[in-house]
Amino acid sequence: KKDKNLKPDDPDEAGTKYVLVAQEAKTKLVISHHVGGRALEDAVELLSDTENRRDKSTELPIFTSDDWDAYKNALVEVYGVEEQPEYKGRGRPPNPKKVPPPDLKYGQIVKYREGDEVTDVKTRVVFGDEEEVLNTLRLAGNSISTSYIERNNLTVRNSVSRLIRKTIDFSKCLNPLIMHLCLFFAWFNLVKPHDALKIEIADGRRRWKKRTPAMAANLTDHIWTLEELFRFKPPP
């Protein structure tokens, strides 16, 4: 859907774009991002790419988000299994439909607003056993929350000039914005140490080892330099 102020002859890429981000809470690693609209197909694109990057030998993670329904429907689209509804004996037999598998766990944080003010915040478990989901998150030191991704969104907005409205840097073309974000998230994962990820070194003195999200996720053993990032050739 295009913005109301767009002209009929504007290109399809014109208009408001959203940056959807999948981030691992423990390591702060940005797993995937998608630049596009705010529809079911955009959420499916993000979650499909996230699943393609997941180690299939591991269990499905617990997903958390705000209460945007597209995420709930996209999770069923990406991870759902087909189930044949019961035939009642009248009319055409119903088509198979996708349902969430037993190992899919998903929680939402719901914010209630009056005008621009948040008046209440509640959590709910959408998929999975509520007690199991909450206990698993509690043991990992987490909860149903969007604080990590909201803090990440603040970092992105403050770091990517193409997202700052009413400035000369604001992005007018889609591809340069996508390329800028790709570079930014590579820098965020590999080059920029994250203060919450530092670990104490037990050598008799109180010292700390800085780590990037990629180090915390065991994807690399050192903090990359910008030169190393620019010279890296990804596999075909």
CSV table of C-alpha atoms in Angstrom, one decimal:
chain,number,residue,atom,x,y,z
A,1,LYS,CA,0.0,0.0,0.0
A,2,LYS,CA,1.5,3.4,-1.0
A,3,ASP,CA,1.4,6.5,1.0
A,4,LYS,CA,-1.5,8.8,0.3
A,5,ASN,CA,0.8,11.7,-0.7
A,6,LEU,CA,2.5,9.7,-3.5
A,7,LYS,CA,1.9,10.5,-7.1
A,8,PRO,CA,0.4,7.8,-9.5
A,9,ASP,CA,3.6,7.7,-11.6
A,10,ASP,CA,5.9,7.3,-8.5
A,11,PRO,CA,8.0,4.0,-8.7
A,12,ASP,CA,6.9,1.0,-6.6
A,13,GLU,CA,9.8,1.4,-4.2
A,14,ALA,CA,8.6,4.9,-3.3
A,15,GLY,CA,7.0,5.6,0.1
A,16,THR,CA,7.5,4.7,3.7
A,17,LYS,CA,9.7,1.7,4.4
A,18,TYR,CA,10.1,-0.3,7.6
A,19,VAL,CA,13.2,-2.1,8.9
A,20,LEU,CA,12.2,-5.4,10.5
A,21,VAL,CA,15.0,-6.9,12.6
A,22,ALA,CA,15.5,-10.3,14.2
A,23,GLN,CA,18.0,-10.2,17.1
A,24,GLU,CA,19.2,-12.9,19.6
A,25,ALA,CA,18.6,-11.6,23.1
A,26,LYS,CA,21.6,-13.3,24.8
A,27,THR,CA,24.3,-12.5,22.3
A,28,LYS,CA,22.7,-9.3,20.9
A,29,LEU,CA,23.5,-10.8,17.4
A,30,VAL,CA,21.4,-9.3,14.6
A,31,ILE,CA,20.5,-12.5,12.8
A,32,SER,CA,18.5,-11.0,9.9
A,33,HIS,CA,16.8,-7.8,8.8
A,34,HIS,CA,14.3,-6.9,6.1
A,35,VAL,CA,13.5,-3.5,4.5
A,36,GLY,CA,10.0,-3.3,3.1
A,37,GLY,CA,6.4,-2.8,4.0
A,38,ARG,CA,4.4,-3.6,7.1
A,39,ALA,CA,2.5,-6.7,5.9
A,40,LEU,CA,2.4,-10.4,6.4
A,41,GLU,CA,4.7,-11.1,3.5
A,42,ASP,CA,7.4,-8.8,5.0
A,43,ALA,CA,7.2,-10.7,8.4
A,44,VAL,CA,7.4,-14.0,6.5
A,45,GLU,CA,10.5,-12.8,4.6
A,46,LEU,CA,12.2,-11.9,7.9
A,47,LEU,CA,11.4,-15.1,9.7
A,48,SER,CA,12.2,-17.3,6.6
A,49,ASP,CA,15.7,-15.8,6.4
A,50,THR,CA,16.1,-16.2,10.2
A,51,GLU,CA,15.2,-19.8,9.9
A,52,ASN,CA,17.6,-20.3,7.0
A,53,ARG,CA,20.5,-19.1,9.2
A,54,ARG,CA,19.5,-21.3,12.2
A,55,ASP,CA,21.6,-24.3,13.2
A,56,LYS,CA,19.0,-27.1,12.5
A,57,SER,CA,20.6,-29.3,15.2
A,58,THR,CA,19.3,-26.9,17.9
A,59,GLU,CA,15.8,-26.5,19.3
A,60,LEU,CA,13.6,-23.8,18.0
A,61,PRO,CA,14.2,-20.6,20.0
A,62,ILE,CA,11.5,-18.8,22.0
A,63,PHE,CA,10.3,-15.9,19.8
A,64,THR,CA,9.1,-12.7,21.4
A,65,SER,CA,7.8,-9.5,19.8
A,66,ASP,CA,5.2,-6.8,20.2
A,67,ASP,CA,1.6,-7.6,19.5
A,68,TRP,CA,1.8,-7.0,15.7
A,69,ASP,CA,-0.4,-9.9,14.4
A,70,ALA,CA,1.8,-10.3,11.2
A,71,TYR,CA,4.5,-11.9,13.3
A,72,LYS,CA,2.1,-14.5,14.8
A,73,ASN,CA,0.7,-15.4,11.4
A,74,ALA,CA,4.2,-15.4,9.8
A,75,LEU,CA,5.5,-17.9,12.5
A,76,VAL,CA,2.7,-20.3,11.5
A,77,GLU,CA,3.5,-19.8,7.8
A,78,VAL,CA,7.2,-20.5,8.3
A,79,TYR,CA,7.1,-23.2,11.0
A,80,GLY,CA,3.5,-24.5,10.8
A,81,VAL,CA,2.6,-28.0,9.9
A,82,GLU,CA,-0.4,-28.9,7.7
A,83,GLU,CA,-3.4,-30.3,9.4
A,84,GLN,CA,-6.6,-31.7,7.8
A,85,PRO,CA,-9.7,-30.2,9.4
A,86,GLU,CA,-12.5,-32.7,10.2
A,87,TYR,CA,-15.0,-33.2,7.4
A,88,LYS,CA,-18.6,-32.7,8.6
A,89,GLY,CA,-20.0,-34.6,5.7
A,90,ARG,CA,-21.7,-31.7,4.0
A,91,GLY,CA,-20.3,-29.6,1.1
A,92,ARG,CA,-16.8,-29.6,-0.2
A,93,PRO,CA,-14.1,-31.1,2.1
A,94,PRO,CA,-12.1,-28.4,3.8
A,95,ASN,CA,-8.5,-27.7,2.6
A,96,PRO,CA,-5.6,-28.5,4.8
A,97,LYS,CA,-4.4,-25.6,6.9
A,98,LYS,CA,-1.2,-24.8,8.8
A,99,VAL,CA,-1.2,-25.0,12.5
A,100,PRO,CA,1.7,-24.2,15.0
A,101,PRO,CA,3.8,-27.2,15.8
A,102,PRO,CA,4.1,-28.3,19.5
A,103,ASP,CA,7.7,-27.0,19.8
A,104,LEU,CA,6.9,-23.5,18.6
A,105,LYS,CA,7.0,-21.0,21.5
A,106,TYR,CA,6.1,-17.4,21.1
A,107,GLY,CA,5.2,-14.6,23.5
A,108,GLN,CA,4.0,-11.1,23.0
A,109,ILE,CA,4.3,-7.9,25.0
A,110,VAL,CA,1.2,-5.8,24.7
A,111,LYS,CA,1.2,-2.0,25.4
A,112,TYR,CA,-2.1,-0.2,26.0
A,113,ARG,CA,-2.1,3.5,25.1
A,114,GLU,CA,-4.4,6.5,25.7
A,115,GLY,CA,-3.3,8.9,23.1
A,116,ASP,CA,0.5,9.0,23.0
A,117,GLU,CA,0.8,7.7,26.6
A,118,VAL,CA,1.4,4.0,27.5
A,119,THR,CA,-1.0,3.3,30.3
A,120,ASP,CA,-0.4,-0.4,30.8
A,121,VAL,CA,1.9,-3.2,29.7
A,122,LYS,CA,1.0,-6.9,29.7
A,123,THR,CA,2.6,-10.1,28.4
A,124,ARG,CA,0.9,-13.2,26.9
A,125,VAL,CA,2.1,-16.5,25.6
A,126,VAL,CA,0.6,-17.1,22.1
A,127,PHE,CA,2.2,-20.5,21.2
A,128,GLY,CA,3.5,-23.1,23.6
A,129,ASP,CA,2.7,-24.0,27.2
A,130,GLU,CA,2.7,-20.7,29.2
A,131,GLU,CA,4.4,-22.1,32.3
A,132,GLU,CA,7.1,-23.8,30.3
A,133,VAL,CA,7.8,-20.7,28.2
A,134,LEU,CA,8.0,-18.4,31.2
A,135,ASN,CA,10.2,-20.8,33.2
A,136,THR,CA,12.6,-21.3,30.3
A,137,LEU,CA,13.0,-17.6,29.8
A,138,ARG,CA,13.4,-17.1,33.6
A,139,LEU,CA,16.2,-19.7,33.8
A,140,ALA,CA,18.0,-17.9,30.9
A,141,GLY,CA,17.7,-14.6,32.8
A,142,ASN,CA,15.1,-13.2,30.3
A,143,SER,CA,11.4,-12.6,30.0
A,144,ILE,CA,8.8,-11.7,27.4
A,145,SER,CA,10.2,-8.3,26.5
A,146,THR,CA,11.1,-6.1,23.5
A,147,SER,CA,13.6,-4.0,25.4
A,148,TYR,CA,16.6,-5.5,23.6
A,149,ILE,CA,15.2,-4.8,20.1
A,150,GLU,CA,13.9,-1.4,21.1
A,151,ARG,CA,17.4,-0.5,22.3
A,152,ASN,CA,18.8,-1.8,19.0
A,153,ASN,CA,16.3,0.3,17.1
A,154,LEU,CA,17.6,3.4,18.9
A,155,THR,CA,21.2,2.5,17.9
A,156,VAL,CA,20.1,2.0,14.3
A,157,ARG,CA,18.3,5.3,14.2
A,158,ASN,CA,21.2,7.2,15.7
A,159,SER,CA,23.8,5.5,13.5
A,160,VAL,CA,22.2,5.3,10.1
A,161,SER,CA,21.8,8.8,8.7
A,162,ARG,CA,19.6,7.6,5.9
A,163,LEU,CA,16.9,7.0,8.5
A,164,ILE,CA,16.9,10.5,9.9
A,165,ARG,CA,13.9,12.4,8.5
A,166,LYS,CA,14.1,16.0,7.4
A,167,THR,CA,17.8,16.0,6.8
A,168,ILE,CA,19.9,16.0,3.6
A,169,ASP,CA,21.0,12.5,4.4
A,170,PHE,CA,17.5,11.0,4.5
A,171,SER,CA,17.3,8.1,2.0
A,172,LYS,CA,15.4,8.9,-1.2
A,173,CYS,CA,16.2,5.6,-2.9
A,174,LEU,CA,15.7,2.0,-1.7
A,175,ASN,CA,18.9,0.2,-2.8
A,176,PRO,CA,21.3,2.6,-1.1
A,177,LEU,CA,19.3,2.3,2.1
A,178,ILE,CA,19.5,-1.5,2.0
A,179,MET,CA,23.2,-1.4,1.3
A,180,HIS,CA,23.8,1.0,4.1
A,181,LEU,CA,21.9,-1.2,6.6
A,182,CYS,CA,23.8,-4.3,5.5
A,183,LEU,CA,27.1,-2.5,6.2
A,184,PHE,CA,25.8,-1.2,9.5
A,185,PHE,CA,24.6,-4.6,10.8
A,186,ALA,CA,27.9,-6.2,9.7
A,187,TRP,CA,29.8,-3.5,11.7
A,188,PHE,CA,27.4,-4.0,14.6
A,189,ASN,CA,27.9,-7.8,14.8
A,190,LEU,CA,31.7,-8.0,14.1
A,191,VAL,CA,33.4,-4.7,14.8
A,192,LYS,CA,31.6,-2.8,17.6
A,193,PRO,CA,32.1,-4.3,21.1
A,194,HIS,CA,28.9,-4.4,23.1
A,195,ASP,CA,29.2,-3.3,26.7
A,196,ALA,CA,26.8,-5.9,28.0
A,197,LEU,CA,28.8,-8.7,26.5
A,198,LYS,CA,32.2,-8.1,28.2
A,199,ILE,CA,33.5,-10.9,30.4
A,200,GLU,CA,35.8,-10.7,33.4
A,201,ILE,CA,39.3,-12.2,32.9
A,202,ALA,CA,40.5,-14.2,36.0
A,203,ASP,CA,44.2,-13.3,36.1
A,204,GLY,CA,44.4,-11.9,39.6
A,205,ARG,CA,43.4,-8.4,38.5
A,206,ARG,CA,40.0,-7.1,37.7
A,207,ARG,CA,40.1,-6.9,33.9
A,208,TRP,CA,37.5,-7.2,31.3
A,209,LYS,CA,37.5,-8.7,27.8
A,210,LYS,CA,35.5,-6.8,25.3
A,211,ARG,CA,33.3,-8.9,22.9
A,212,THR,CA,31.2,-8.2,19.9
A,213,PRO,CA,27.9,-10.1,19.3
A,214,ALA,CA,29.6,-12.3,16.7
A,215,MET,CA,32.2,-13.3,19.4
A,216,ALA,CA,29.4,-14.0,21.9
A,217,ALA,CA,27.7,-16.2,19.3
A,218,ASN,CA,31.0,-18.1,18.7
A,219,LEU,CA,31.1,-16.9,15.1
A,220,THR,CA,34.6,-15.4,15.5
A,221,ASP,CA,37.3,-15.3,18.1
A,222,HIS,CA,38.3,-11.6,17.9
A,223,ILE,CA,37.1,-8.1,17.3
A,224,TRP,CA,37.2,-7.3,13.6
A,225,THR,CA,38.8,-4.1,12.2
A,226,LEU,CA,37.0,-2.2,9.5
A,227,GLU,CA,39.8,-3.1,7.1
A,228,GLU,CA,39.2,-6.8,7.9
A,229,LEU,CA,35.4,-6.3,7.3
A,230,PHE,CA,35.9,-4.5,4.0
A,231,ARG,CA,38.5,-7.1,2.8
A,232,PHE,CA,36.4,-10.1,3.7
A,233,LYS,CA,35.0,-12.1,0.8
A,234,PRO,CA,31.9,-14.0,1.6
A,235,PRO,CA,31.5,-17.5,0.1
A,236,PRO,CA,29.4,-17.7,-3.1
